Amino acid sequence: MTVRTRFAPSPTGFLHVGGARTALFSWLYARKHGGKFVLRIEDTDLERSTMESVNAILEGMTWLGLEYDEGPFYQTKRFDRYDEVIQNLLERGLAYRCNCSHERLDKLRDEAMKRKEKPRYDGHCRDIEVSPDEPHVIRFRNPETGVVAVDDLIRGRVTFNNEELDDLIIRRTDGSPTYNLTVVVDDLDMKITHVIRGDDHLNNTPRQINILQALDASPPIYGHVPMILGDDGARLSKRHGAVSVMEYREAGFLPEALLNYLVRLGWSHGDQEIFSVDEMIELFDIDAVNKAASCFNTDKLLWLNQHYIKQDDAKRIAHLLSPHMGNLGIDPSQGPDLVAVAEAHQERARSLVEMAEMSAFCYQDYEAFEEKAAKKHLRPAAREPLERIRETLDSLGEWTEETLHAAVEQVSADLDVKMGKVAQPLRVAVAGRAASPGIDVTLYLVGKEASLQRIDKALDYIRQREANAG
RNA sequence: GCUCCCUUCGUCUAGUGGUUAGGACGCUGGCCUCUCACGCCGGUAACAGGGGUUCGAGUCCCCUAGGGAGUACCA
């Protein structure tokens, strides 16, 4: 039997991290077992489904590299098939027409709640003939007794009493099929062997199994993965920052970092933290997925992101960095080689956005000195070192990291001061702040002309300060 | 309310009857050092509570508490 898994989002919004993790687990399971991964769009809710959402979901999956083998299949294109199944159920007496009014249903619910019971449909129309010509819904005739057991890959055996279930609507008054029916028919038709989905569906599973049995089909194997919560333990929402996968791209995250973070959320393999996609496929084990929901922790994601930024090829990082530079109004082709700039910042940035911000000085003059840095380093005592290094740099033959390093060392030696006494004021002058890559690299990237100009600006600042003090 | 699910450091987790309860993020002390970062060494911090079972329980059972999901002519 070939393994076939699926991801079946409803297109009512973006691909969020919870859905992405469910998709990842499902995808990994298929890949690990040499199976197929199917994408299905559950768009039977005509009111809320949009094409923009479909595109956003596809974009998110593509970015993460969760490629599907079949699909996307759209449920709205399969209404004929659902009708056929409903008709079949109707003919065999396993479903029936119901014309109970909303009012009656509401009343039923209120009364049940008052009696501290679970609200269920009372089966009023079960044995009465409702004409096909009058407005009606179609309900599934759920077994009234017995238990349904789900042998879940993650939760273990979970059992439900049929008395708890009621006759659910499988076709609305407008003729459209409902979720629990379409899922069952689709999973069946698409020969899905393993249904890996969010655990918000665990309660639906017994109903689906009952429908499956009415259809003389054997249920697939289920695996209900827990939810992802916000860092405060509450349900993940916009309030927690980014929830959409694409927002993470915009925030400067690498897809492999998000994937690695997501796979470790609720799953682990001993003490291993870093997983390449190939390792995930090899080591992932759905049985080892935790039962409890887990909180999303951006700090750890940032750590992983930094790890991948650090480890990645500078060329690729530069390529990915480019649009973020653009967002700052910088055209990376005007200035130093972006690959060199990226390389210089690879160990310093936790995200590409941070990298763009911290390397902007290589392309454009900063607006003002970082206040604390200027106060600390651009003081009268720094004037001489700065003047000396300016002179040395001005007459430097070759502008390379080696010659620049030597120049700074030479001035420090001449002045008989530690290198920091020269490098720090120089750094603030050239980069505008107290932190930057090594001073030689920093100078190299800024270039001779801009460096000298900025040193002059720093010297002006110091003179101004001396004047004010005097 | 009812049904189902869940519960180890702040967070992600290891742990499948005998461990000084391990790792990671974070925080923190130090080393390295031209700054920041990286790297390295160290520290901080957890078995929700209560009953059993057992020579022995984070691990098995029960109860309580707390969280979550479902309870739609949403998916």
XYZ file of C-alpha atoms (C1' of nucleotides) in Angstrom:
545
model
C 0.000 0.000 0.000
C 1.450 3.341 -0.949
C 1.149 6.006 1.638
C -0.969 8.962 0.573
C -1.330 11.982 2.810
C -2.964 15.307 2.205
C -3.152 18.873 3.315
C -6.644 20.299 3.067
C -6.832 23.964 4.028
C -9.918 26.066 3.573
C -9.049 29.232 1.668
C -10.345 31.761 4.118
C -7.071 33.418 4.974
C -3.317 33.079 4.734
C -1.287 29.995 5.455
C -0.563 30.365 9.139
C 2.193 28.670 11.083
C -0.132 26.087 12.628
C -1.374 25.005 9.232
C 2.152 25.055 7.896
C 3.306 22.685 10.596
C 0.418 20.329 9.970
C 1.266 20.426 6.277
C 4.926 19.811 7.092
C 4.161 16.749 9.215
C 1.861 15.401 6.552
C 4.415 16.094 3.837
C 7.235 14.529 5.848
C 5.181 11.426 6.456
C 4.568 11.002 2.737
C 8.181 11.706 1.828
C 9.534 9.381 4.473
C 7.404 6.522 3.244
C 7.902 7.164 -0.406
C 4.266 8.149 -0.730
C 2.264 10.930 -2.296
C 1.258 14.244 -0.823
C -2.025 15.655 -2.064
C -3.219 19.237 -1.828
C -6.916 19.819 -1.592
C -8.685 23.138 -1.253
C -11.754 22.902 0.945
C -13.740 25.767 -0.467
C -17.295 24.621 0.091
C -17.943 27.679 2.216
C -18.697 29.936 -0.726
C -19.139 32.947 1.536
C -15.681 32.935 3.017
C -13.496 31.263 0.418
C -11.455 33.506 -1.846
C -9.036 33.044 -4.691
C -6.586 35.395 -2.954
C -6.458 32.988 -0.051
C -5.827 30.072 -2.361
C -2.930 31.962 -3.900
C -1.578 32.967 -0.516
C -1.633 29.361 0.649
C 0.075 28.114 -2.497
C 2.673 30.856 -2.181
C 3.378 29.910 1.412
C 3.769 26.250 0.580
C 6.053 27.009 -2.306
C 8.210 29.258 -0.170
C 8.567 26.515 2.424
C 9.287 23.948 -0.268
C 6.320 21.746 0.607
C 5.659 20.640 -2.919
C 2.608 18.504 -3.563
C 2.377 15.557 -5.912
C -1.285 15.896 -6.771
C -3.740 18.725 -6.790
C -4.721 21.262 -5.898
C -8.169 19.732 -6.012
C -11.069 22.067 -5.418
C -14.112 20.783 -3.632
C -16.358 23.231 -5.421
C -15.586 21.315 -8.598
C -16.746 18.063 -7.124
C -20.329 18.891 -6.182
C -21.693 16.331 -8.622
C -19.732 13.621 -6.937
C -20.937 14.639 -3.472
C -24.516 14.668 -4.747
C -24.043 11.175 -6.072
C -22.895 9.962 -2.662
C -25.685 11.784 -0.873
C -28.212 10.298 -3.270
C -26.815 6.859 -2.605
C -27.082 7.351 1.138
C -30.631 8.611 0.722
C -31.651 5.618 -1.349
C -30.287 3.219 1.177
C -32.043 4.974 4.032
C -28.754 6.074 5.595
C -29.660 9.706 5.162
C -32.921 11.566 5.208
C -34.518 14.877 4.345
C -35.236 17.252 7.184
C -37.251 20.440 7.125
C -36.900 21.482 10.728
C -36.812 25.249 11.019
C -33.940 27.219 12.488
C -36.340 28.270 15.212
C -37.086 24.698 16.186
C -33.383 23.821 16.153
C -32.491 26.836 18.268
C -35.171 25.946 20.754
C -33.915 22.391 20.931
C -30.433 23.611 21.652
C -31.518 26.021 24.361
C -33.576 23.388 26.089
C -30.745 20.876 26.036
C -28.388 23.434 27.515
C -30.905 24.195 30.218
C -31.057 20.531 31.085
C -27.217 20.552 31.174
C -27.072 18.194 28.287
C -25.080 18.241 25.122
C -27.157 19.862 22.352
C -28.081 17.301 19.739
C -30.585 17.107 16.955
C -33.504 15.024 18.210
C -34.114 13.069 15.030
C -37.501 14.648 14.499
C -37.497 14.055 10.731
C -35.875 10.658 10.865
C -39.015 8.741 10.077
C -41.236 11.260 8.383
C -41.426 11.802 4.674
C -40.231 15.259 3.694
C -40.974 16.106 0.089
C -37.933 16.760 -2.102
C -39.831 19.733 -3.481
C -39.956 21.727 -0.305
C -36.869 23.401 1.198
C -34.916 20.876 3.215
C -31.493 19.776 4.358
C -30.217 16.234 4.277
C -29.011 14.612 7.443
C -26.859 11.567 7.944
C -28.522 8.848 9.957
C -25.933 8.320 12.675
C -25.983 5.025 14.593
C -27.791 5.472 17.888
C -25.817 3.007 19.934
C -22.375 1.555 20.125
C -18.963 3.182 20.241
C -16.578 4.508 17.646
C -12.903 4.043 18.326
C -10.184 6.085 16.679
C -6.747 4.575 16.820
C -4.844 7.775 16.488
C -1.152 7.764 15.625
C -0.533 10.526 18.116
C -3.276 10.280 20.726
C -3.609 6.536 20.920
C -7.074 4.990 21.126
C -9.859 7.516 21.625
C -13.418 6.308 21.925
C -16.743 8.065 21.503
C -20.259 6.896 22.258
C -22.667 7.170 19.390
C -25.226 8.543 21.840
C -23.094 11.670 21.981
C -23.354 12.178 18.265
C -26.374 13.316 16.334
C -27.668 13.284 12.784
C -25.470 15.868 11.172
C -26.391 17.867 8.124
C -24.556 16.673 5.036
C -26.349 18.896 2.526
C -27.607 22.393 3.112
C -30.894 23.849 1.965
C -29.067 25.495 -0.938
C -27.910 22.070 -2.055
C -24.250 22.450 -1.107
C -22.545 19.638 0.776
C -21.013 20.195 4.191
C -17.543 19.610 5.491
C -17.922 16.240 7.199
C -19.361 14.731 4.044
C -16.906 16.226 1.582
C -13.861 15.267 3.623
C -14.970 11.702 3.783
C -15.771 11.449 0.090
C -12.564 13.178 -0.932
C -10.283 11.186 1.334
C -11.927 8.098 -0.041
C -11.737 9.093 -3.708
C -8.213 10.386 -3.353
C -7.235 7.153 -1.641
C -5.792 8.952 1.358
C -4.217 6.407 3.671
C -3.147 8.738 6.489
C -5.119 11.743 7.579
C -2.723 14.007 9.451
C -4.533 17.143 10.562
C -5.017 19.562 13.435
C -6.486 18.167 16.611
C -9.406 20.561 16.368
C -10.766 17.827 14.091
C -10.496 15.029 16.610
C -14.132 15.505 17.615
C -15.236 15.238 13.984
C -13.487 11.963 13.461
C -16.144 9.609 14.868
C -18.793 11.238 12.660
C -16.578 10.797 9.646
C -15.881 7.201 10.496
C -19.604 6.550 10.739
C -20.186 8.057 7.309
C -17.304 6.014 5.951
C -18.856 2.871 7.352
C -22.205 3.766 5.808
C -20.309 3.924 2.551
C -18.838 0.468 3.206
C -15.370 1.937 3.251
C -12.695 1.389 5.826
C -11.379 4.516 7.508
C -7.869 5.839 6.934
C -5.331 6.038 9.712
C -5.605 9.273 11.658
C -2.995 11.420 13.339
C -4.177 14.548 15.127
C -1.423 17.029 15.729
C -1.743 19.534 18.569
C -2.227 23.238 18.103
C 0.333 25.970 18.224
C -0.276 28.619 20.852
C 1.096 32.121 21.197
C 4.044 32.805 23.509
C 1.572 33.569 26.301
C -0.241 30.273 25.984
C -3.286 31.815 24.333
C -4.465 30.872 20.894
C -2.118 32.236 18.253
C -3.394 35.487 16.789
C -2.193 38.687 15.153
C -1.690 40.046 18.612
C 1.328 37.741 18.940
C 3.018 39.216 15.885
C 3.380 37.283 12.690
C 1.025 34.329 12.232
C 1.136 34.070 8.467
C 4.007 32.178 6.918
C 4.619 34.909 4.378
C 4.971 37.472 7.126
C 8.025 35.538 8.223
C 9.576 35.936 4.824
C 8.921 39.648 5.001
C 10.459 39.747 8.457
C 13.669 38.323 7.032
C 13.423 34.663 7.954
C 14.850 31.863 5.867
C 12.389 29.120 4.955
C 14.718 26.426 6.267
C 14.810 28.176 9.638
C 11.037 28.282 9.897
C 10.798 24.681 8.758
C 13.397 23.604 11.304
C 11.619 25.550 14.016
C 8.253 24.092 13.113
C 9.461 20.505 12.978
C 10.879 20.822 16.485
C 7.647 22.212 17.829
C 5.946 19.155 19.212
C 8.475 16.723 17.878
C 12.053 15.879 18.707
C 14.754 13.394 17.956
C 16.839 13.087 21.096
C 18.779 16.275 21.677
C 19.099 17.254 18.052
C 18.067 20.809 17.273
C 19.280 21.333 13.735
C 17.619 19.376 10.960
C 18.155 19.716 7.257
C 15.126 18.822 5.185
C 16.735 15.513 4.284
C 17.316 14.738 7.940
C 13.732 15.608 8.765
C 12.510 13.195 6.138
C 14.818 10.509 7.401
C 14.211 10.965 11.110
C 10.661 12.245 11.389
C 8.358 9.918 13.232
C 4.693 10.769 13.632
C 4.429 8.473 16.664
C 6.921 10.674 18.463
C 4.844 13.820 18.061
C 3.736 15.279 21.388
C 0.138 15.331 22.448
C 0.213 18.711 24.107
C -0.099 22.056 22.369
C 3.075 24.105 22.241
C 3.825 27.790 22.446
C 5.455 29.594 19.573
C 8.728 31.183 20.652
C 10.144 33.794 18.320
C 13.474 33.979 20.159
C 14.257 30.408 19.333
C 13.176 30.920 15.741
C 15.552 33.873 15.564
C 18.352 31.725 16.910
C 17.722 29.126 14.219
C 17.459 31.822 11.604
C 20.812 33.207 12.655
C 22.236 29.722 12.506
C 21.120 29.285 8.922
C 22.158 32.778 7.901
C 25.583 32.110 9.360
C 25.927 28.767 7.728
C 24.560 29.631 4.324
C 26.457 30.570 1.230
C 27.044 34.330 1.188
C 25.866 34.511 -2.392
C 22.470 33.116 -1.535
C 22.193 35.351 1.510
C 23.034 38.355 -0.626
C 20.395 37.353 -3.103
C 17.783 37.053 -0.368
C 19.005 40.226 1.295
C 18.612 42.344 -1.794
C 14.867 43.004 -1.553
C 15.231 43.961 2.091
C 17.841 46.524 1.099
C 15.350 47.768 -1.442
C 12.804 48.181 1.325
C 15.219 50.634 2.925
C 15.472 52.559 -0.312
C 18.900 51.188 -1.118
C 19.961 49.962 -4.514
C 22.671 47.400 -3.757
C 24.139 47.712 -7.227
C 25.235 51.232 -6.314
C 28.032 50.566 -3.873
C 30.060 47.668 -2.536
C 29.463 44.106 -3.632
C 26.396 42.872 -1.767
C 27.957 39.443 -1.332
C 30.865 40.977 0.582
C 28.459 43.044 2.643
C 26.355 39.995 3.441
C 29.405 37.947 4.339
C 30.592 40.640 6.730
C 27.256 40.559 8.538
C 26.415 36.874 8.455
C 27.506 36.223 12.013
C 25.831 39.326 13.314
C 22.284 39.312 12.018
C 19.422 37.229 13.287
C 17.282 38.110 10.309
C 17.692 39.554 6.842
C 15.847 42.659 7.960
C 18.377 43.148 10.742
C 21.139 42.529 8.253
C 19.775 45.161 5.902
C 19.531 47.662 8.729
C 23.004 47.024 10.068
C 24.631 47.129 6.661
C 22.835 50.168 5.288
C 25.814 52.342 6.179
C 27.828 50.619 3.478
C 25.608 52.201 0.838
C 24.419 55.446 2.268
C 25.543 57.946 4.825
C 23.895 57.512 8.192
C 21.655 60.319 9.315
C 23.296 60.972 12.652
C 25.793 59.340 14.981
C 24.304 56.921 17.410
C 24.049 59.186 20.402
C 25.622 56.973 23.042
C 28.420 55.913 20.711
C 29.272 59.440 19.721
C 29.254 60.561 23.303
C 31.601 57.791 24.317
C 33.990 57.658 21.386
C 33.893 60.999 19.594
C 35.467 62.993 22.352
C 38.484 65.302 22.321
C 40.819 62.425 23.114
C 39.835 60.812 19.842
C 40.730 63.782 17.744
C 44.382 62.968 17.313
C 43.876 59.284 16.495
C 41.238 60.250 13.970
C 43.398 62.913 12.370
C 46.295 60.488 12.146
C 44.285 57.676 10.685
C 42.671 60.057 8.219
C 46.059 61.133 7.034
C 47.247 57.553 6.768
C 44.159 56.408 4.915
C 44.285 59.354 2.577
C 47.738 58.395 1.429
C 47.061 54.679 1.356
C 48.014 53.093 -1.931
C 45.726 50.135 -2.024
C 42.369 50.032 -0.282
C 42.206 46.420 0.856
C 41.356 44.749 4.110
C 45.042 43.963 4.621
C 46.337 47.476 4.022
C 43.514 48.929 6.098
C 44.228 46.609 8.966
C 47.892 47.503 8.807
C 47.050 51.204 8.731
C 44.991 51.048 11.898
C 47.662 49.010 13.618
C 50.343 51.429 12.538
C 48.529 54.447 13.917
C 47.889 52.640 17.207
C 51.562 51.768 17.446
C 52.666 55.296 16.585
C 50.431 56.742 19.227
C 51.319 53.970 21.638
C 47.670 53.221 22.364
C 45.595 50.096 22.170
C 43.933 49.411 18.876
C 40.527 50.154 20.343
C 41.485 53.756 20.899
C 41.806 54.193 17.188
C 39.333 51.636 15.902
C 36.362 52.661 18.007
C 36.289 56.372 17.137
C 36.981 55.381 13.578
C 34.104 52.921 13.604
C 31.681 55.480 14.964
C 32.906 57.935 12.357
C 32.528 55.536 9.459
C 29.556 53.398 10.481
C 27.818 55.937 12.685
C 27.604 53.570 15.592
C 29.573 51.454 18.035
C 28.970 48.086 16.425
C 30.009 46.951 12.989
C 32.126 44.257 11.390
C 35.881 44.354 11.906
C 37.236 47.838 11.342
C 39.238 46.801 8.293
C 36.189 45.224 6.644
C 34.059 48.166 7.629
C 36.437 50.635 6.015
C 36.840 48.459 2.971
C 33.092 48.248 2.405
C 32.467 51.953 2.903
C 35.250 52.827 0.497
C 37.912 55.469 0.577
C 36.019 58.528 -0.457
C 33.061 58.025 1.856
C 35.327 56.974 4.726
C 37.395 60.135 4.540
C 34.280 62.259 4.286
C 32.739 60.627 7.294
C 35.930 60.971 9.318
C 35.874 64.665 8.532
C 32.334 64.835 9.738
C 33.336 63.115 12.978
C 36.231 65.530 13.421
C 33.841 68.438 12.953
C 31.655 66.929 15.594
C 34.569 66.685 18.013
C 35.689 70.237 17.331
C 32.152 71.416 17.880
C 32.132 69.626 21.148
C 35.463 71.129 22.187
C 34.174 74.568 21.318
C 31.032 74.048 23.336
C 33.013 72.773 26.274
C 35.489 75.610 26.094
C -23.221 22.803 30.788
C -21.953 18.287 28.072
C -18.271 15.181 25.193
C -13.233 14.540 23.943
C -8.092 15.889 24.558
C -3.812 17.781 27.232
C -0.237 18.921 31.819
C 8.617 17.949 33.010
C 12.774 24.477 33.832
C 9.741 31.164 31.471
C 9.628 28.512 26.332
C 10.752 23.965 22.972
C 11.833 19.213 24.694
C 14.714 14.190 26.547
C 12.951 10.680 29.790
C 8.932 4.545 28.637
C 9.696 1.879 37.332
C 15.839 2.689 40.056
C 18.932 9.371 36.475
C 23.043 14.160 40.816
C 15.828 14.638 36.059
C 19.602 15.577 30.277
C 19.743 19.050 25.949
C 18.187 23.669 23.398
C 16.269 28.919 23.359
C 16.172 32.913 26.787
C 18.511 35.185 30.917
C 23.252 35.413 33.337
C 28.998 35.086 34.976
C 33.665 34.464 32.421
C 37.188 33.683 28.279
C 38.306 35.409 23.292
C 38.496 40.489 21.268
C 39.271 46.933 17.619
C 33.117 47.141 18.751
C 29.075 44.026 18.016
C 28.339 39.255 16.930
C 30.313 34.331 16.501
C 32.839 30.594 19.297
C 34.271 28.319 23.968
C 33.689 27.429 29.446
C 30.258 28.018 33.679
C 25.500 29.415 36.235
C 20.024 29.913 36.674
C 15.520 27.135 36.432
C 10.904 21.934 35.964
C 8.179 16.585 37.052
C 0.354 21.059 38.446
C -1.774 19.138 43.390
C -3.550 14.918 46.181
C -4.275 9.855 46.822
C -3.028 4.887 45.598
C 0.016 0.379 43.210
C 5.261 -0.893 44.166
C 11.068 -2.438 47.897
C 11.178 1.887 44.623
C 7.142 6.488 40.543
C 8.312 12.148 36.231
C 7.264 7.239 34.375
C 1.331 2.748 36.082
C -4.002 3.698 38.253
C -7.703 7.133 40.439
C -9.338 11.981 41.913
C -8.841 17.333 41.877
C -7.191 21.697 39.622
C -5.754 24.278 35.366
C -5.584 24.657 30.008
C -7.543 23.389 25.048
C -10.998 21.584 21.260
C -15.839 20.443 19.726
C -20.864 21.172 20.709
C -23.106 25.548 13.265
C -27.353 24.719 7.165
C -17.926 27.135 9.265
C -14.082 24.153 7.957
